[in-house]
Coordinates of C-alpha atoms and ligand atoms in Angstrom, one line a residue:
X4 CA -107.1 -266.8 -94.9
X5 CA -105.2 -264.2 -92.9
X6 CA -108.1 -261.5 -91.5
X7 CA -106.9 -258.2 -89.6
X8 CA -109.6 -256.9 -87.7
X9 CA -109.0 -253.0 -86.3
X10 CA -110.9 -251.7 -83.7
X11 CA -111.5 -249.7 -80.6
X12 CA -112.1 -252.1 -78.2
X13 CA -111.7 -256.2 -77.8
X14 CA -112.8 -257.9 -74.9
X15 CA -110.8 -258.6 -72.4
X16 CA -108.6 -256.1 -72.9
X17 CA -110.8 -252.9 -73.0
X18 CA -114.5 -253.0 -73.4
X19 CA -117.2 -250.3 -73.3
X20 CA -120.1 -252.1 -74.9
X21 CA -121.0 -254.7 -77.2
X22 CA -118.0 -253.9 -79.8
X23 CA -115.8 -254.9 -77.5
X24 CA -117.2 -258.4 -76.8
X25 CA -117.6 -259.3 -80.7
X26 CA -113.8 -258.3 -81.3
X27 CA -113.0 -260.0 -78.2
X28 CA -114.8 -263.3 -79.9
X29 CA -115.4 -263.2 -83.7
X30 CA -111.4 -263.9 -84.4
X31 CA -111.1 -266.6 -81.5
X32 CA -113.8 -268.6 -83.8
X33 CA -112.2 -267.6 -87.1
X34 CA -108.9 -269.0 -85.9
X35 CA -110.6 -272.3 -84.6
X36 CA -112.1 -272.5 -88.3
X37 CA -108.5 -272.9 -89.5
X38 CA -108.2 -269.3 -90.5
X39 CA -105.1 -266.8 -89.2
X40 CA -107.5 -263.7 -87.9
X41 CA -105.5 -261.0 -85.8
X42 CA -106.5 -257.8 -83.3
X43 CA -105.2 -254.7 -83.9
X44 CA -106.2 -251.9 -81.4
X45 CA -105.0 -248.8 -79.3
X46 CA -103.2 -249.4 -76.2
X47 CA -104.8 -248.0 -73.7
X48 CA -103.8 -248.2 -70.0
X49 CA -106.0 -251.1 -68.6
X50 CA -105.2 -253.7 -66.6
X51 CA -104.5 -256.3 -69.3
X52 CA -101.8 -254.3 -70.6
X53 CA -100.7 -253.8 -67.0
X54 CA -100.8 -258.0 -66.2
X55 CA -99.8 -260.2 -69.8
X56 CA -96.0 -259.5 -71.3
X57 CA -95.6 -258.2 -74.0
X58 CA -93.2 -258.4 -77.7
X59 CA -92.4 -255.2 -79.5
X60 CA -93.0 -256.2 -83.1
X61 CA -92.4 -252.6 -85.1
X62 CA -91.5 -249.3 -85.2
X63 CA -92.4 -246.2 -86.8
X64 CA -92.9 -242.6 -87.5
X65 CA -95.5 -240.9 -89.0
X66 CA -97.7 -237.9 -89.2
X67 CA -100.9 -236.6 -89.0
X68 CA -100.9 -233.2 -90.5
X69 CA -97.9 -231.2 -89.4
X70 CA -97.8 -233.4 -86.1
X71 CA -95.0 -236.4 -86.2
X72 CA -94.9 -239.0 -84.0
X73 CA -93.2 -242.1 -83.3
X74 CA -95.6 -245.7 -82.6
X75 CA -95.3 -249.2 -81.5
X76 CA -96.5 -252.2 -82.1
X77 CA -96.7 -254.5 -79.4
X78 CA -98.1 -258.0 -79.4
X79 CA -99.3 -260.3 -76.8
X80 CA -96.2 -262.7 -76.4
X81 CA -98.5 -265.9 -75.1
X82 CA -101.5 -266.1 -77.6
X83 CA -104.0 -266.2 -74.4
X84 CA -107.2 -264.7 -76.3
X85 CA -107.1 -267.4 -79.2
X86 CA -105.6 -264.9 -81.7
X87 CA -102.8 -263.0 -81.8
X88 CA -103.5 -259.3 -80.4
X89 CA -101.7 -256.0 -81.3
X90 CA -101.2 -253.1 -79.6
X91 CA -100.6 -249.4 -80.7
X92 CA -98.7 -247.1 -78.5
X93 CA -98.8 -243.9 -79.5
X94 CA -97.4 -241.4 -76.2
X95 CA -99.7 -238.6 -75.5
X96 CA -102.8 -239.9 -77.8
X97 CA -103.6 -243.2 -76.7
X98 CA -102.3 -244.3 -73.6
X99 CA -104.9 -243.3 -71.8
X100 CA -107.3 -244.8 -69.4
X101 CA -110.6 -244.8 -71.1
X102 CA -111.6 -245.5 -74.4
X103 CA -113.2 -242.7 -75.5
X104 CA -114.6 -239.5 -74.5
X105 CA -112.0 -237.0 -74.9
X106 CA -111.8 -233.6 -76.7
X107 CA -109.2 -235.2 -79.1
X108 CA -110.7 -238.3 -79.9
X109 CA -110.9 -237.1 -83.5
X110 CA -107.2 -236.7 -83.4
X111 CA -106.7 -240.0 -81.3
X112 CA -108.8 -242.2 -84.0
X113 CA -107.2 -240.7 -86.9
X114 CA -103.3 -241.0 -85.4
X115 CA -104.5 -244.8 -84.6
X116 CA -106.1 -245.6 -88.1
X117 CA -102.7 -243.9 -90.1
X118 CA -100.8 -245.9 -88.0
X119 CA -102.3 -249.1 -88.6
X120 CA -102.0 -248.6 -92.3
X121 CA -98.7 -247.4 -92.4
X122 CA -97.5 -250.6 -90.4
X123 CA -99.5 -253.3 -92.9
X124 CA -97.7 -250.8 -95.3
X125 CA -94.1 -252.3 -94.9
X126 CA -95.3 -256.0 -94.3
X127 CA -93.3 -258.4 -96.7
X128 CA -97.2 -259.4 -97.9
X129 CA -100.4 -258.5 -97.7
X130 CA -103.5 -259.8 -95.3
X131 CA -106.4 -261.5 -97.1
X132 CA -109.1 -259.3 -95.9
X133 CA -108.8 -256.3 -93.3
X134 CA -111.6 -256.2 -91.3
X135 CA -112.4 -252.8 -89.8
X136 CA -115.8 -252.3 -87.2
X137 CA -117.7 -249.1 -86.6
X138 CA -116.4 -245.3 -87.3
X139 CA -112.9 -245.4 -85.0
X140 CA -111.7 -247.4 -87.9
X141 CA -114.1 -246.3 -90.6
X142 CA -111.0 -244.3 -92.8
X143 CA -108.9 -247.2 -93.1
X144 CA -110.9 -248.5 -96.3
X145 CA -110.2 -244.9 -97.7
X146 CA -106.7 -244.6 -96.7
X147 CA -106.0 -247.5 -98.5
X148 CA -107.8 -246.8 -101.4
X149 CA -106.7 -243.2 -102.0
X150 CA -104.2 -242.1 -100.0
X151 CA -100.8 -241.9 -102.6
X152 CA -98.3 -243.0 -99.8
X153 CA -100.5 -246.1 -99.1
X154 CA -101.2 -247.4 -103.2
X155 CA -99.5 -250.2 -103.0
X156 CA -102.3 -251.3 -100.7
X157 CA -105.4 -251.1 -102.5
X158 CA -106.5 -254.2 -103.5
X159 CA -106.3 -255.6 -100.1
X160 CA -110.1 -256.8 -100.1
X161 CA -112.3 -254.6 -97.1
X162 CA -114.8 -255.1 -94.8
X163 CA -116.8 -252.9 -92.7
X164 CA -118.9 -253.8 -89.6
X165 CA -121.6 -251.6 -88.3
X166 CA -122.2 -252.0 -84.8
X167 CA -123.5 -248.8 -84.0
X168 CA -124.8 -246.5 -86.9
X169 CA -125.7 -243.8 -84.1
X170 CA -122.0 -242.5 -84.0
X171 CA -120.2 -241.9 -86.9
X172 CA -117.1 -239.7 -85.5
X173 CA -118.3 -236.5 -88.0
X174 CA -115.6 -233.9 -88.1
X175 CA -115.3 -230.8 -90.3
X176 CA -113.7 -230.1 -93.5
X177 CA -110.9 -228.3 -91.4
X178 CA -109.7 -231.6 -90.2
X179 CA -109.1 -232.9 -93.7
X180 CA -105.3 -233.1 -93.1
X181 CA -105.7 -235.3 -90.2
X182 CA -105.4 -238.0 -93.3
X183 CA -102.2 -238.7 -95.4
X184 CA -102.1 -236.5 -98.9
X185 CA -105.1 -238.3 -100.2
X186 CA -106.6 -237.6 -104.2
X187 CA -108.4 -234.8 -103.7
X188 CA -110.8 -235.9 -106.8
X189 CA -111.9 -238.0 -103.8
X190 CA -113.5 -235.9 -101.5
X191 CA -116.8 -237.3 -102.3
X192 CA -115.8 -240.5 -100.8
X193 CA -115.1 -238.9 -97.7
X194 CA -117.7 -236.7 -97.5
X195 CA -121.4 -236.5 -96.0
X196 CA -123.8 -233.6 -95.8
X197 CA -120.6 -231.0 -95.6
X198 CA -118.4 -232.6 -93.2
X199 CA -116.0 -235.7 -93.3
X200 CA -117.9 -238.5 -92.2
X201 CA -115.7 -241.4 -91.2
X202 CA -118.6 -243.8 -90.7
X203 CA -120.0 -242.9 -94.2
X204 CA -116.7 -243.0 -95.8
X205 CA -116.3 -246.5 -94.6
X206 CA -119.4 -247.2 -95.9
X207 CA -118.8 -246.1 -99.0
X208 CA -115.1 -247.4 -99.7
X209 CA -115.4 -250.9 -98.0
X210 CA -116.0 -254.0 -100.1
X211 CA -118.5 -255.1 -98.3
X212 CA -120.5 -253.5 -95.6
X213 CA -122.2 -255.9 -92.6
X214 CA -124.2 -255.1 -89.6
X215 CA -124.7 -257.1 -87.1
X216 CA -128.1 -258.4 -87.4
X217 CA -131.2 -258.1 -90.2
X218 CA -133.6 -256.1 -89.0
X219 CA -130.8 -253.2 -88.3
X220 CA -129.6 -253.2 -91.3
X221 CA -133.5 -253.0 -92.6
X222 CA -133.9 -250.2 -90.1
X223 CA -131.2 -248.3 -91.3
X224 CA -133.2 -247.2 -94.5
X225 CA -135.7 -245.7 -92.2
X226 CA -133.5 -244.3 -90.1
X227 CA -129.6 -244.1 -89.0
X228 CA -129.0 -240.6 -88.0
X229 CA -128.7 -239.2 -91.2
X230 CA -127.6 -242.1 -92.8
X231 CA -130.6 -243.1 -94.7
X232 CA -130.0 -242.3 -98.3
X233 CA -126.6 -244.1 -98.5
X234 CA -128.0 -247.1 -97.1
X235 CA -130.5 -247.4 -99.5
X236 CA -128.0 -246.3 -102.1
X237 CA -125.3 -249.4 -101.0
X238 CA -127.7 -252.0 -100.5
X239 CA -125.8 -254.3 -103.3
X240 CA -122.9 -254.4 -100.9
X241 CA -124.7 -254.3 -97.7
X242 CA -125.8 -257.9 -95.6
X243 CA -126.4 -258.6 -91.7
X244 CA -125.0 -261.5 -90.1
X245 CA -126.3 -261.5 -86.3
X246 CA -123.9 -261.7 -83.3
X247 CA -123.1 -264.5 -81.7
X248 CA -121.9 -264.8 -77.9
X249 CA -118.8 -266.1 -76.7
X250 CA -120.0 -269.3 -75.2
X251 CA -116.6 -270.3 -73.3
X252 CA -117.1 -266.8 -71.1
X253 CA -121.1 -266.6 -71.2
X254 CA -121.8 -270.3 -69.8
X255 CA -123.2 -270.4 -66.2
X256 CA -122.0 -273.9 -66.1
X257 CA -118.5 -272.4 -65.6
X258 CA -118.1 -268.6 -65.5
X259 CA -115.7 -267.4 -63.8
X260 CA -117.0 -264.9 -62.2
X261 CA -119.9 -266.7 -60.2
X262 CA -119.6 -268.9 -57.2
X263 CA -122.7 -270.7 -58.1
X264 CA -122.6 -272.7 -61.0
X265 CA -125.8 -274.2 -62.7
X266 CA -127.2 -275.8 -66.1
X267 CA -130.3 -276.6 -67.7
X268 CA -130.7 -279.1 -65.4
X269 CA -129.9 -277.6 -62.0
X270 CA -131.2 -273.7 -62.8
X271 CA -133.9 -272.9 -60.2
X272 CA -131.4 -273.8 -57.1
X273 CA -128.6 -272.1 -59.3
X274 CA -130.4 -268.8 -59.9
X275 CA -132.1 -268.8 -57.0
X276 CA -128.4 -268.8 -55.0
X277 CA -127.2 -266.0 -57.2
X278 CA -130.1 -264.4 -56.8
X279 CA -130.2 -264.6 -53.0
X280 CA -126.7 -263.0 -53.3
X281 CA -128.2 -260.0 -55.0
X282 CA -131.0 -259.5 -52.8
X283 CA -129.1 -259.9 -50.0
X284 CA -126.1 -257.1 -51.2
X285 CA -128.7 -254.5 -52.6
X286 CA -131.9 -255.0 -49.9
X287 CA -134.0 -256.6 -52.5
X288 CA -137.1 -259.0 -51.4
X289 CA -135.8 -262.7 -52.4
X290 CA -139.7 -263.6 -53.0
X291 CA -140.7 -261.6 -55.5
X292 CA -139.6 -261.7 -59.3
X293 CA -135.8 -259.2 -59.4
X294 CA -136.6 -257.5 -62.6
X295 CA -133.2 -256.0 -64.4
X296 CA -131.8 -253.9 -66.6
X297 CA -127.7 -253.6 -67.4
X298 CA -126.5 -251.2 -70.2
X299 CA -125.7 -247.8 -70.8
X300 CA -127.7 -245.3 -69.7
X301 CA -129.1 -243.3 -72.9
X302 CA -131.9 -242.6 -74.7
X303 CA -130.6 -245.2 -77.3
X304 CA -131.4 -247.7 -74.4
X305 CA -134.3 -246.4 -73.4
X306 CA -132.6 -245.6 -70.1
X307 CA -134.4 -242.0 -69.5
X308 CA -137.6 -243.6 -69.8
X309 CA -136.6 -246.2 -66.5
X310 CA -137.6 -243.8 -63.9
X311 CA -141.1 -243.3 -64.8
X312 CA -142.0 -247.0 -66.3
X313 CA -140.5 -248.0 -62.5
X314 CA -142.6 -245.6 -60.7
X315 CA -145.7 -245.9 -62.7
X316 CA -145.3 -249.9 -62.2
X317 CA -144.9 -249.8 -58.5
X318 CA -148.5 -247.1 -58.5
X319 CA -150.4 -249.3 -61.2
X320 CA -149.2 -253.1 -60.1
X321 CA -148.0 -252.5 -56.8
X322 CA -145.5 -253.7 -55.2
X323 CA -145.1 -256.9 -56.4
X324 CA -141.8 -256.7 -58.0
X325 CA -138.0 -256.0 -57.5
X326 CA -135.7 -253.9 -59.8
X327 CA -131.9 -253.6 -59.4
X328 CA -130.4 -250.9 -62.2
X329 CA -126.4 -251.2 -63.4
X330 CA -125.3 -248.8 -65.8
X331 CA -123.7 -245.5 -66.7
X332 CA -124.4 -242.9 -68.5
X333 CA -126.3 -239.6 -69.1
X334 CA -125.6 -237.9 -65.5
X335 CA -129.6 -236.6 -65.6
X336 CA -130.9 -240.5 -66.2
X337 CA -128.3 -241.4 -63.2
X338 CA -129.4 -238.7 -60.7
X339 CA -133.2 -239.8 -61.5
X340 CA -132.4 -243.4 -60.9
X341 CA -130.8 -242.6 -57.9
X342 CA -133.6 -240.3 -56.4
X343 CA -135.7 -243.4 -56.7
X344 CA -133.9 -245.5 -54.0
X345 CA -135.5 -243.1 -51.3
X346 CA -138.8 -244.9 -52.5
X347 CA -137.5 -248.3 -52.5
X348 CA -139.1 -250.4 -50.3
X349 CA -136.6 -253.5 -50.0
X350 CA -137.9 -253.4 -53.9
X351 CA -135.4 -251.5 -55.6
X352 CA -131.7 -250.4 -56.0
X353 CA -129.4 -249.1 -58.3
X354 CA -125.6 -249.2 -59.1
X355 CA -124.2 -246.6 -61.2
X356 CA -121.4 -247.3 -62.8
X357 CA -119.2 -250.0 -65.0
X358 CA -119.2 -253.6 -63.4
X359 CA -118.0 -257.0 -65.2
X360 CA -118.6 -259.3 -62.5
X361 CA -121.8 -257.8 -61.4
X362 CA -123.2 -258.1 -64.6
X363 CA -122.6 -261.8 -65.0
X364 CA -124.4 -262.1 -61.5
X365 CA -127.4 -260.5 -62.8
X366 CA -127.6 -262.2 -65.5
X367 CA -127.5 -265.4 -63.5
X368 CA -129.6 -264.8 -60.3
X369 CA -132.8 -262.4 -62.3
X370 CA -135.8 -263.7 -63.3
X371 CA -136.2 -260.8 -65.9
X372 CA -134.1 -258.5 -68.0
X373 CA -135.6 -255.2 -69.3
X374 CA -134.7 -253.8 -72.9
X375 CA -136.6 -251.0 -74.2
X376 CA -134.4 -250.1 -76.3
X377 CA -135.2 -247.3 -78.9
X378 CA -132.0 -248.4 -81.6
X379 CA -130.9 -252.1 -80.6
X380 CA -128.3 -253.0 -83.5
X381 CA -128.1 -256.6 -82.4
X382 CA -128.0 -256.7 -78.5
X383 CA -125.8 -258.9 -76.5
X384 CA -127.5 -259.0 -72.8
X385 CA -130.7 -260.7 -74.4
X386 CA -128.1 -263.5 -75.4
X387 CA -126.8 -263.4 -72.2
X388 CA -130.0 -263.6 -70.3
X389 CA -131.4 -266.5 -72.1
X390 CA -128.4 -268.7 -72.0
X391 CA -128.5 -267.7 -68.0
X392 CA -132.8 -268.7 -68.0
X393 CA -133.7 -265.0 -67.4
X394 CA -136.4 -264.2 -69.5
X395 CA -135.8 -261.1 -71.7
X396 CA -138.3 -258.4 -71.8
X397 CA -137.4 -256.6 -75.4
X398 CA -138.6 -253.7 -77.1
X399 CA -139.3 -255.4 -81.2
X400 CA -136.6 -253.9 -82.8
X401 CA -133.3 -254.3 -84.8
X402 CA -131.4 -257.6 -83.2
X403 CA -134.4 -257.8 -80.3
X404 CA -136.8 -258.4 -82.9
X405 CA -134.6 -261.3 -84.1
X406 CA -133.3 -262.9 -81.4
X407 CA -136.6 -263.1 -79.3
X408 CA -139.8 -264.5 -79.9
X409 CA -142.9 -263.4 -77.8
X410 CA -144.1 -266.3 -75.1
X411 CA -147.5 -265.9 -75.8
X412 CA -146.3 -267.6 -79.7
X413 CA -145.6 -270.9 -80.3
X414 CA -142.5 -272.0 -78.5
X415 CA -141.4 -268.7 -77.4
X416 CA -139.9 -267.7 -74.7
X417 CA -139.8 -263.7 -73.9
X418 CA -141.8 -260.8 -73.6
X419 CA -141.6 -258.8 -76.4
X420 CA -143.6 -255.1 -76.4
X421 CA -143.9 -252.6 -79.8
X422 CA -142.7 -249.3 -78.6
X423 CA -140.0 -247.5 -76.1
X424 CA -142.9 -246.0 -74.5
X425 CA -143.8 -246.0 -70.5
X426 CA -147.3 -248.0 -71.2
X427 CA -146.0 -251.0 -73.3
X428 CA -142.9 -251.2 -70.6
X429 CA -145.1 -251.4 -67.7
X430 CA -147.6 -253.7 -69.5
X431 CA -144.8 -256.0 -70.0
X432 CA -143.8 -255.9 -66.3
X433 CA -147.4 -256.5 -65.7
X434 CA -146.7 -259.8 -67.9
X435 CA -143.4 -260.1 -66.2
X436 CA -145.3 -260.5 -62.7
X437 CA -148.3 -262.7 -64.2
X438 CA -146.1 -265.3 -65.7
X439 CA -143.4 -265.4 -62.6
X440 CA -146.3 -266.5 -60.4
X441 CA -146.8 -269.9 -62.8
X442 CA -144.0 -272.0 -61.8
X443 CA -144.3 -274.4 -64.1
X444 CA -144.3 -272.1 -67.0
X445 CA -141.5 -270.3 -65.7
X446 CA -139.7 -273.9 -65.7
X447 CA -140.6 -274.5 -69.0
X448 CA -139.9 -271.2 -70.5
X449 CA -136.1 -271.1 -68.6
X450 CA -135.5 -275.0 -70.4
X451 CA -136.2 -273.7 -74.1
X452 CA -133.9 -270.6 -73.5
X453 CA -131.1 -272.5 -71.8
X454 CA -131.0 -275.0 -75.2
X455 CA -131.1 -271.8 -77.8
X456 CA -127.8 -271.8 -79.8
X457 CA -126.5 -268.3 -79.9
X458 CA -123.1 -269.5 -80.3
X459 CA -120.7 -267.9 -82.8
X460 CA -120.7 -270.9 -85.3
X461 CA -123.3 -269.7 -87.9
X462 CA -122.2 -266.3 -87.8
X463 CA -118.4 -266.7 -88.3
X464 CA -118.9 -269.4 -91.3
X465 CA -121.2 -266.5 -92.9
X466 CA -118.6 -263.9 -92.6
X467 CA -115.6 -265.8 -94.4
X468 CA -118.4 -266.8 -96.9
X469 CA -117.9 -263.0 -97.1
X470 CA -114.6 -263.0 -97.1
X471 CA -114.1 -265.8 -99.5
X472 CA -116.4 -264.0 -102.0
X473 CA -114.0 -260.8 -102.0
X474 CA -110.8 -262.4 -102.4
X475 CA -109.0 -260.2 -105.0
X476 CA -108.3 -261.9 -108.6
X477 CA -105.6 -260.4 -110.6
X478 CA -107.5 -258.5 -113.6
X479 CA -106.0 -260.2 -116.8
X480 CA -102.9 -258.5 -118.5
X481 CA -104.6 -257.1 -121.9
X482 CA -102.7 -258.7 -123.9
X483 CA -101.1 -256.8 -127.6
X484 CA -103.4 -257.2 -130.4
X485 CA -101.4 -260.3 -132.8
X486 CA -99.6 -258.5 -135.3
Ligands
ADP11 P1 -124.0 -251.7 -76.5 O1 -122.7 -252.2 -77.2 O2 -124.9 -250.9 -77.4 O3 -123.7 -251.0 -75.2 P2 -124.7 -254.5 -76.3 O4 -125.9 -255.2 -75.8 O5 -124.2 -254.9 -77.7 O6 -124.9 -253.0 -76.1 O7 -123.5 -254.9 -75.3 C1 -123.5 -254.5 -74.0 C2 -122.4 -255.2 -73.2 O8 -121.8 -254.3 -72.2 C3 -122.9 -256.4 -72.5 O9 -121.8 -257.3 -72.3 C4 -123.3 -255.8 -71.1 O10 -123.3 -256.8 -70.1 C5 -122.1 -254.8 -70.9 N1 -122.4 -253.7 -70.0 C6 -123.1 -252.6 -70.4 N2 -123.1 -251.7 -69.3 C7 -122.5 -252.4 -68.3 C8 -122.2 -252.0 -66.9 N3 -122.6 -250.8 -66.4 N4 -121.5 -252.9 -66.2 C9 -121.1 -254.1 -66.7 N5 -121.3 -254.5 -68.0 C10 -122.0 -253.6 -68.8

């Protein structure tokens, strides 16, 4: 089966957060299964463009509105991701250096999707499913659906991932001729509460619709920003098939980016060398339990309620614990984290900012890694932690709620709390403490997270199950009544 899957970001090559590392994976696995699945994304300018050679593959013109421009499509020339990737250059719009966050990313997502379609548009066939993730590609399934210039493409079978239902790129009716001269008996398949909602739309006009674990897509009824209703209207189409992680980058047996390699069998002296490194760079005390948290920092994250779980932990426990912060994010949750350093007592530091290789040393020398997270839509650094025998410490919700199981149950192996709120985050650091000072259970716990399978291999045998299930037969010619 050929799969084109469109998005905004694909790890390695630009990544601001879990969407990028399940692009970055899902089609590596796909391809390994015997299937052709491709990349398609905006070029941005990151260092991977900057350091692998490239192929230019097509040219075109289009237009959004009244605005023409010319693209490209460029394609990795040596295969080094496990699929084949492609680029769109579009001067002015995308080549820029971050992913998002600019005044015209309306304009920038809307120039990318039209381009995208109008390339598949001249291919000599069509792909077997095209694959689009979150609202930066949420239009495609309309474009091709009801856009007239585009016809020829709409049976091309369409799936939708929801990584995020938080963001869903909303824009106003004004900005209706961003799209190609679409049928305007449509507009209800754009719209959502008075605005175009690219998110919804996707929702709406895709095949199928996945999130990317159970419990989200359970949560979305309840609540998704607005959301709810459609949901709960499009349940028939809707399923969740968790993340996996990309076990060939996430394996502390050979990661590239630590010095100190370890497995199941050699963890304590493994983590304990990583973790000496961190003390050691950020003034941390090696001898008690280095509590972390790495993610963006928003209330989604339950970032802005750090500061105060962290102070109130330090007055009610004492100082029996480290904690070493790396993120970005709201500037006010920053500044606070910041402030707190004066406090620290060889106990506690922060690093604001983005940081690929400090992340994979956390991971690998912490004993614990906090997520309170208030929306969790599957969660990737839980994965990470368990695989690198740091024991997560998860709010129950969305992907948390399935990928961790309490230790105080049978067989489990975290510390899971009910609510974002201060008081269950500094009861579970209370935990944390209490259970790093029994060594052998610590052991224990580490081996039976080391040996989970989060690997990809469930998850990407589900989704061409999906795929599979769509695949477009030809209605039947009515055939002329026998005369
Ligand atoms: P989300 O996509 O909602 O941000 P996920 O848990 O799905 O959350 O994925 C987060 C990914 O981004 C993980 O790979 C995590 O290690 C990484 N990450 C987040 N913030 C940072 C940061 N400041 N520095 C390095 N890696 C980060």
């Amino acid at each position: 089966m050929e799969i084109i899957h469109v998005s905004a970001e694909c790890y390695p090559v630009a990544k601001a957060g879990g969407l990028g590392d399940v692009v970055g994976a899902l089609p590596k696995y796909q391809n390994e299964l015997g299937h052709i699945a491709k990349v398609v994304m905006p070029m941005y300018k990151t260092k991977f463009l900057m350091n692998n050679a490239w192929d230019v593959v097509h040219k075109g013109r289009t237009n959004i509105g009244d605005y023409w421009f010319d693209y490209t499509i460029i394609k990795e020339q040596t295969n080094k991701l496990g699929f084949d990737l492609y680029l769109v250059d579009i001067n002015g719009l995308l080549d820029r250096e971050k992913v998002y966050g600019y005044d015209d990313d309306t304009e920038r997502f809307a120039a990318f999707q039209v381009s995208v379609v109008d390339w598949i548009s001249v291919w000599a066939h069509k792909p077997d499913v095209i694959h689009v993730h979150d609202h930066h590609t949420g239009l495609i399934p309309f474009i091709i659906k009801h856009c007239y210039k585009y016809q020829h493409l709409h049976d091309i079978p369409t799936v939708l991932t929801i990584h995020n239902a938080q963001y869903q790129g909303a824009m106003g009716w004004d900005k209706s001729y961003l799209l190609p001269p679409w049928d305007s008996w449509k507009w209800g398949m754009l719209d959502w509460k008075g605005a175009i909602n690219p998110l919804a739309s996707g929702i709406k006009c895709a095949w199928k619709v996945t999130t990317v674990s159970k419990s989200y897509l359970e949560e979305m009824r309840q609540s998704s920003n607005g959301l709810e209703d459609l949901f709960e209207y499009e349940r028939g189409k809707c399923s969740g098939i968790l993340n996996g992680i990309d076990v060939d980058v996430w394996d502390p047996a050979t990661d590239s980016y630590l010095e100190d390699h370890f497995s199941v069998e050699t963890v304590a002296e493994g983590k304990s060398r990583s973790k000496k490194k961190l003390c050691d760079t950020f003034s941390l005390d090696i001898h008690k339990p280095l509590i972390v948290f790495i993610g963006r920092l928003v209330g989604e994250k339950g970032a802005d309620i750090l500061p105060a779980a962290i102070s109130d932990s330090f007055y009610y426990i004492g100082r029996k614990m480290n904690f070493l912060i790396l993120g970005s994010g709201f500037p006010e949750v920053e500044a606070q984290l910041s402030a707190l350093q004066r406090l620290a007592q060889n106990d506690y530091n922060v690093y604001v900012g983005y940081n690929e290789a400090l992340s994979h040393l956390m991971y690998a020398g912490a004993d614990f890694l906090l997520m309170p997270s208030r929306v969790e839509p599957c969660g990737l650094n839980q994965m990470y932690s368990m695989r690198y025998g740091t024991v997560p410490m998860v709010r129950r919700t969305g992907g948390l709620r399935d990928t961790v199981v309490d230790y105080g149950e049978e067989n489990g192996y975290g510390i899971v709390y009910n609510w974002a709120a201060i008081g269950d985050i500094t009861q579970g650091i209370w935990r944390a403490v209490d259970l790093y000072s029994d060594e052998e259970k610590m052991a224990e716990i580490r081996g039976r997270m080391m040996q989970l399978d989060f690997s990809w291999q469930s998850s990407v045998q589900q989704y061409i199950s999906l795929y599979q299930d769509l695949q477009y037969k030809e209605e039947p010619v009515a055939k002329s009544l026998p005369e």
